[in-house]
Coordinates of C-alpha atoms in Angstrom, one line a residue:
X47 CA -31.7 64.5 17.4
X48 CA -30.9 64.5 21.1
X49 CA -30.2 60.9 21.5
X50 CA -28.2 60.5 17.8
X51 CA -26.2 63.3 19.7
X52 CA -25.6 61.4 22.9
X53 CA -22.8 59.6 21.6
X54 CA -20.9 62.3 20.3
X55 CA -21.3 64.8 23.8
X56 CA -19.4 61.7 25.1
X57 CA -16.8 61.2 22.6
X58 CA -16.3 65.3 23.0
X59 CA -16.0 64.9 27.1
X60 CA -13.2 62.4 26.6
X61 CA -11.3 63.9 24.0
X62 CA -11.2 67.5 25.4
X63 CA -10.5 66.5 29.1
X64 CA -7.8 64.1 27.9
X65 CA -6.3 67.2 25.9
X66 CA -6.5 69.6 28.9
X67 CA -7.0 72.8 26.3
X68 CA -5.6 76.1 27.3
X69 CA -8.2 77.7 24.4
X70 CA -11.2 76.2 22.8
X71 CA -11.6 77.1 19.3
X72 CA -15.8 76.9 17.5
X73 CA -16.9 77.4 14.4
X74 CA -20.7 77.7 13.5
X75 CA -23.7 78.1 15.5
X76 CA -27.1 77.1 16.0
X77 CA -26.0 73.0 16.5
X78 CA -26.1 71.4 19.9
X79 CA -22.5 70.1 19.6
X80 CA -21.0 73.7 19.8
X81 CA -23.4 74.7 23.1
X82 CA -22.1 71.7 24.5
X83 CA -18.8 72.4 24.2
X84 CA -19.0 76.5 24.8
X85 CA -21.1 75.1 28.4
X86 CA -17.6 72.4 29.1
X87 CA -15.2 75.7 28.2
X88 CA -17.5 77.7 31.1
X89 CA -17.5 74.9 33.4
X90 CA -13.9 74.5 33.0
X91 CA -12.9 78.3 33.0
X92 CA -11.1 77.4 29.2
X93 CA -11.0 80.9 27.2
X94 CA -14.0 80.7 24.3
X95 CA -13.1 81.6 20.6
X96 CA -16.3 81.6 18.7
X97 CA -16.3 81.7 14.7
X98 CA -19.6 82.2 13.1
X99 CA -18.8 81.7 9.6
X100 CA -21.7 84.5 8.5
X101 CA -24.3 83.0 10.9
X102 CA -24.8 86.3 12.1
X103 CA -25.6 88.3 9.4
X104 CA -29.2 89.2 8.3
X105 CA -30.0 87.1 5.6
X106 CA -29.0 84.2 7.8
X107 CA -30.7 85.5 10.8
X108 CA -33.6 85.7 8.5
X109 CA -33.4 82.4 7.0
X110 CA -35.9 80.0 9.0
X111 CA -36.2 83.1 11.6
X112 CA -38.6 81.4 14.2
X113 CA -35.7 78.8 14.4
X114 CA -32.9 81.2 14.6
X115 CA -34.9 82.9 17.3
X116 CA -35.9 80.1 19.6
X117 CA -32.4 79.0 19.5
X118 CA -31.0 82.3 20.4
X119 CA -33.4 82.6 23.6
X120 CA -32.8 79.0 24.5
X121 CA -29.1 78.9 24.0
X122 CA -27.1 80.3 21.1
X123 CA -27.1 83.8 23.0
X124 CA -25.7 83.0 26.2
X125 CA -22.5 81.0 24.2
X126 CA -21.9 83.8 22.1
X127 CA -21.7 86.5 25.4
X128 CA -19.8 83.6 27.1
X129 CA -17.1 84.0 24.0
X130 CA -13.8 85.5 25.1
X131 CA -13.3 86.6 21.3
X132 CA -15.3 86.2 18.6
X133 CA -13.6 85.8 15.0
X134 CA -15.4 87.7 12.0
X135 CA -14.1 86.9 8.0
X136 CA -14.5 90.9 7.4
X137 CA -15.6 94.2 8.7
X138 CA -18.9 93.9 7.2
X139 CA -19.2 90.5 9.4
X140 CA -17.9 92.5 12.4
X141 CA -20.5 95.4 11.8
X142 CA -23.4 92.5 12.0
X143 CA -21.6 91.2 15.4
X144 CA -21.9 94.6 16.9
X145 CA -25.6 94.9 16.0
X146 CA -26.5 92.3 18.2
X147 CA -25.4 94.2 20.8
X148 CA -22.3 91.8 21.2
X149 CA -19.4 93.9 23.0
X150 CA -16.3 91.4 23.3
X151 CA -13.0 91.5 20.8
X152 CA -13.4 90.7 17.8
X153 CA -10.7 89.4 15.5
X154 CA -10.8 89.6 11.6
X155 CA -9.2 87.2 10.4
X156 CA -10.4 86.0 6.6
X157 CA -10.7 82.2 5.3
X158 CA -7.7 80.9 4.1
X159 CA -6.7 79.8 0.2
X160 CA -4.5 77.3 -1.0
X161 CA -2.0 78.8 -3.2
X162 CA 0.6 76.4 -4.1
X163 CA -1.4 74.9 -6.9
X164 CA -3.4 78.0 -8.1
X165 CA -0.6 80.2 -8.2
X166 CA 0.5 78.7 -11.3
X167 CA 2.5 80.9 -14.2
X168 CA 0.2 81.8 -16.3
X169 CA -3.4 81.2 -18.2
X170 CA -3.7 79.3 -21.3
X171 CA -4.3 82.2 -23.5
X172 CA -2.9 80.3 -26.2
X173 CA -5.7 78.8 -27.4
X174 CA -7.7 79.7 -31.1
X175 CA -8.9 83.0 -30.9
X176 CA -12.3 81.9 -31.9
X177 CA -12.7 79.2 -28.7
X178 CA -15.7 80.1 -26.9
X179 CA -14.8 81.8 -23.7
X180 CA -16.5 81.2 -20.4
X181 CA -17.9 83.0 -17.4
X182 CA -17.7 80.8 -14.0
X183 CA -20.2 80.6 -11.3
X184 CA -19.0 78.0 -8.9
X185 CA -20.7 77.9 -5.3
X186 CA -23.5 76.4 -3.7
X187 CA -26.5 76.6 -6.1
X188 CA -28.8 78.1 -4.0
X189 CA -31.5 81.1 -3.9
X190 CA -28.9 83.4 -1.8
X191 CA -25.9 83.2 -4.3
X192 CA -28.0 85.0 -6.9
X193 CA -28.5 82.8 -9.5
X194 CA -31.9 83.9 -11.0
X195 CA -30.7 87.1 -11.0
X196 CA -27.3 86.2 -13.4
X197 CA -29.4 84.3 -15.7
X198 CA -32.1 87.3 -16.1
X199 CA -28.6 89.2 -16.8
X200 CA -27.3 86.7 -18.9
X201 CA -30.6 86.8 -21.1
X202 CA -30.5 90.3 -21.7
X203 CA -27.0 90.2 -22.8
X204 CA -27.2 87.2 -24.8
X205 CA -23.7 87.2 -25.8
X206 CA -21.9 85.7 -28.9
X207 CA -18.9 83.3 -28.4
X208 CA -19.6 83.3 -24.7
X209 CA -21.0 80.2 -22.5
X210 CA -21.9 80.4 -18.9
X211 CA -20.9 77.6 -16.4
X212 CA -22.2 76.7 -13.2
X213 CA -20.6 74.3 -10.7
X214 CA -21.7 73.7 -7.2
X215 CA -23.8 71.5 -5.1
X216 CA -27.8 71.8 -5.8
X217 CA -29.4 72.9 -2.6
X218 CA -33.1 72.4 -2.1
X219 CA -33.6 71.7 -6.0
X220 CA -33.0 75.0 -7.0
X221 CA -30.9 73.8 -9.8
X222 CA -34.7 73.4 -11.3
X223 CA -35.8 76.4 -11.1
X224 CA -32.4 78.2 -12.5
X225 CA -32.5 76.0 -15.7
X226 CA -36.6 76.7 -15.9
X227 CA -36.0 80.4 -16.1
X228 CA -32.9 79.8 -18.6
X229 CA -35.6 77.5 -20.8
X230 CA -38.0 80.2 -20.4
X231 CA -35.4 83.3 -21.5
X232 CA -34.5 81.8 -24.3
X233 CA -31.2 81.1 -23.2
X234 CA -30.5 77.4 -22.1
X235 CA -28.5 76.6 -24.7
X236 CA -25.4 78.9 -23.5
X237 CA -25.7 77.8 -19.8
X238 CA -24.1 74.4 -18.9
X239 CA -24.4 73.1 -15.4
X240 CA -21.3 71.0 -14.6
X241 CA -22.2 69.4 -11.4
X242 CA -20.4 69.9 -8.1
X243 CA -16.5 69.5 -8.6
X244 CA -13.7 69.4 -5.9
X245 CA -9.6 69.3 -6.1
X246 CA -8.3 69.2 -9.5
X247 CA -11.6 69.5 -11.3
X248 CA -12.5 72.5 -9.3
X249 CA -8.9 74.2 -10.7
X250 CA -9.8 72.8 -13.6
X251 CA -13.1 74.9 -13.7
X252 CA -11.2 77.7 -12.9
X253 CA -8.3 77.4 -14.7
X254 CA -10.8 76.8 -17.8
X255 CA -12.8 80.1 -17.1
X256 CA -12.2 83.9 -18.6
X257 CA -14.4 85.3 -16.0
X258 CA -15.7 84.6 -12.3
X259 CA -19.2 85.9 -11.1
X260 CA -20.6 85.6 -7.8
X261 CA -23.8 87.6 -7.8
X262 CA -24.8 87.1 -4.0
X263 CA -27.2 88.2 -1.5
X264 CA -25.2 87.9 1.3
X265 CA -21.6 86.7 2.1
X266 CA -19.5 86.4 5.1
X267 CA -16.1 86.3 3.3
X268 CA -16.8 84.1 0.0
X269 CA -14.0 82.1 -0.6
X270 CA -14.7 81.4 -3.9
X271 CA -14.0 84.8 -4.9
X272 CA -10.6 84.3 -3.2
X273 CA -9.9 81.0 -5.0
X274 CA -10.8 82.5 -8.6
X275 CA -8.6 85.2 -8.0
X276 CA -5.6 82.9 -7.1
X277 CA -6.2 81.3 -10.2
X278 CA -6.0 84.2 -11.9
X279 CA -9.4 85.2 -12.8
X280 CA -11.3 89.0 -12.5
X281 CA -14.3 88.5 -10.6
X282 CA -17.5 90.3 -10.5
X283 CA -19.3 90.3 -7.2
X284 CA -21.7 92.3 -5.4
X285 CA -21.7 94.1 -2.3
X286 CA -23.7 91.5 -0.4
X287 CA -19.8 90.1 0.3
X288 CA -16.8 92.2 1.5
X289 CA -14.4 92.6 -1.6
X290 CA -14.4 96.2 -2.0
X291 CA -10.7 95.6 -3.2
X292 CA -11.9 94.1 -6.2
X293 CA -11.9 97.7 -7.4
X294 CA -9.2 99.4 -5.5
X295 CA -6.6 96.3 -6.6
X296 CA -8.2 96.7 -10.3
X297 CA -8.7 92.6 -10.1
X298 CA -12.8 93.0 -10.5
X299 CA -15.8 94.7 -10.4
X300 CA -18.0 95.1 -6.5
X301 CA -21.8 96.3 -8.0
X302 CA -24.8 97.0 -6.5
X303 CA -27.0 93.7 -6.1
X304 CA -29.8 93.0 -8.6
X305 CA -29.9 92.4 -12.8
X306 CA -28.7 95.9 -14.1
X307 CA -25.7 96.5 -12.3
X308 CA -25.1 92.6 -13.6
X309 CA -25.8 93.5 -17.4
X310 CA -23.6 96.6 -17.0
X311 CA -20.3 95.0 -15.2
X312 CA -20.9 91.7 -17.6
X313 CA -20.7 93.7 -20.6
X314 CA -18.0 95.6 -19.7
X315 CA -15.9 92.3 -18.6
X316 CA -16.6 90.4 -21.8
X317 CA -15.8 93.5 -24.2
X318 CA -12.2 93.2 -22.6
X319 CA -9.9 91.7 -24.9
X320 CA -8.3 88.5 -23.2
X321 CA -4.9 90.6 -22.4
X322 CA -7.0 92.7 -20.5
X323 CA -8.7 90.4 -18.5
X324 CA -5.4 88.7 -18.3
X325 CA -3.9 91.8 -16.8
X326 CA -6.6 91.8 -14.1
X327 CA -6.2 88.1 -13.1
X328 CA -2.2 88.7 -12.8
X329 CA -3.1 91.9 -10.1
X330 CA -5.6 89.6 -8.3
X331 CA -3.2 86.8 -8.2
X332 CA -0.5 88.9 -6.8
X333 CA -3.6 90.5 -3.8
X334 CA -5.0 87.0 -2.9
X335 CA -1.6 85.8 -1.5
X336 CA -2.4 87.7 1.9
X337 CA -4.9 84.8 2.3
X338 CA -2.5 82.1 2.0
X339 CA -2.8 79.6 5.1
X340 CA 0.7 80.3 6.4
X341 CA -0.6 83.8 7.2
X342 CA -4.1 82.5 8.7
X343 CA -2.2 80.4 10.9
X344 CA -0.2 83.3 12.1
X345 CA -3.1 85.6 13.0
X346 CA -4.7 83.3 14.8
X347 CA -1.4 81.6 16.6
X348 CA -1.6 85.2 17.5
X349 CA -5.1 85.5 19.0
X350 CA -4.8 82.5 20.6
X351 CA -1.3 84.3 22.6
X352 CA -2.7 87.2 23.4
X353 CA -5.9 85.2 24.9
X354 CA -3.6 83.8 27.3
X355 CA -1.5 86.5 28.1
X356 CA 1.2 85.5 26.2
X357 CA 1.6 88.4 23.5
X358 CA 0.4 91.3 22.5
X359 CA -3.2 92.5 20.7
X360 CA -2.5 91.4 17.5
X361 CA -3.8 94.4 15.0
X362 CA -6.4 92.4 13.6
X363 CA -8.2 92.6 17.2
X364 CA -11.0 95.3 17.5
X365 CA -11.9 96.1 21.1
X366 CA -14.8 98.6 20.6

């Protein structure tokens, strides 16, 4: 792994000394690409922004620990005290940060949407009253996004007229095991995997849904949830991801993790009549557009100025 990475610490030598940064900007941990470039950004005295993209929270601490650890005590910790600011998705992220122990700034500052396309006027509502409707699970398909648990919910419910969709990349062959369980419950013939989708066949997916469910473990941010919400979809989630204003925007329901808060929220979601669930998607639309990239770009233009002296704290900055 060293020598494949040879190549590229010498590509990244040229290409930042020929740019002469005033900030350098990281996202992810754990790889040796990003020590290498948190050691130049010592070496050089450039300021160190360090995004962990949910790296730091305890199911991803947890997941392959021995690895996680040895990499902390060889590396990974000494970058992430070396970071000027670090940059957390939400305050749950930011409470994991400070767990660690890890004092510097931290700036929230969420994933960004695309909403030009989403933001469409309207759903197709239009169609027969007695199409079947869909609920959408579109992420990676994977033991941490909760899978096993929505299809145990799904099987309890076993609802009329109603199909449930999943989309996403299979990770580790766990699409296997989802579909065994859904042969096993009885219900496999209402669940349709649709394969991983991207661009317009990921709108599509949305744009073809009633309903978005994300029953996860653990979640940074999820941007999925965002990106159903901009296509005007309610979403169910759980509190393993930081969209408590799911609730107080009336766009969703944030449950407890496991199968009965799933049965209960499920139920009440489906029983909505489509005006209903309409109405919700319309609110949620109208929320997500704070996570439009325009406004991304200007909270962390803003980070960057205030880095360098340049500006002042921008509010999304927490110092203690």
């Amino acid at each position: 792994m060293l020598r494949a990475g040879l190549p590229i610490l010498s590509v990244m030598r040229k290409q930042i000394g020929a740019s002469l940064p005033d900030v350098i900007h990281t996202h992810g941990l754990w790889e040796p690409v990003g020590h290498w470039v948190a050691k130049w950004a010592q070496r050089h005295r450039v300021p160190l922004v360090l995004q962990p993209h949910g790296m730091l929270e305890p199911w991803a601490l947890g997941h392959k620990a021995w690895k996680k650890r040895l990499g902390m005590a060889l590396f990974q910790r000494s970058d992430l005290d070396a970071a000027r600011v670090l940059i957390a998705t939400a305050w749950q992220e930011l409470e994991s940060i400070r767990k660690l122990g890890l004092r510097q700034p931290v700036a929230i500052i969420p994933n960004g949407v695309d909403l030009l396309s989403p933001l469409c006027p309207g759903r197709p509502w239009q169609r027969a009253h007695e199409r079947v409707r869909n609920v959408l699970f579109l992420s990676r398909v994977h033991p941490i996004k909760g899978l096993m648990n929505l299809v145990q919910a799904w099987a309890r419910l076993a609802p009329r007229g109603w199909r449930l969709r999943i989309a996403g990349p299979d990770e580790g062959g766990h699409l296997a095991e989802v579909t065994a369980l859904a042969r096993r419950l009885g219900v496999a013939e209402s669940i349709e995997y649709i394969g991983e989708v991207d661009g317009e066949r990921k709108s599509a997916a949305y744009l073809d849904a009633d309903l978005f469910v994300l029953p996860t473990f653990s979640e940074n941010f999820g941007v999925v949830v965002a990106e159903a919400l901009a296509h005007g979809l309610p979403v169910i989630t759980t509190r393993g991801a930081p969209w408590a204003d799911l609730e107080t925007r009336r766009c969703g329901w944030w449950i407890e993790i496991g199968v009965e808060p799933l049965v209960a929220a499920l139920r009440e979601a489906m029983a909505l009549g489509d005006d209903e669930r309409w109405a919700m998607g319309e609110r949620g639309r109208e929320y997500v557009r704070r996570f439009g990239w325009a406004e991304i770009a200007r909270e962390t233009a803003a980070v960057y100025s205030w880095l360098l002296g340049m500006g002042p704290r921008p509010e999304c900055v927490q110092v203690t």
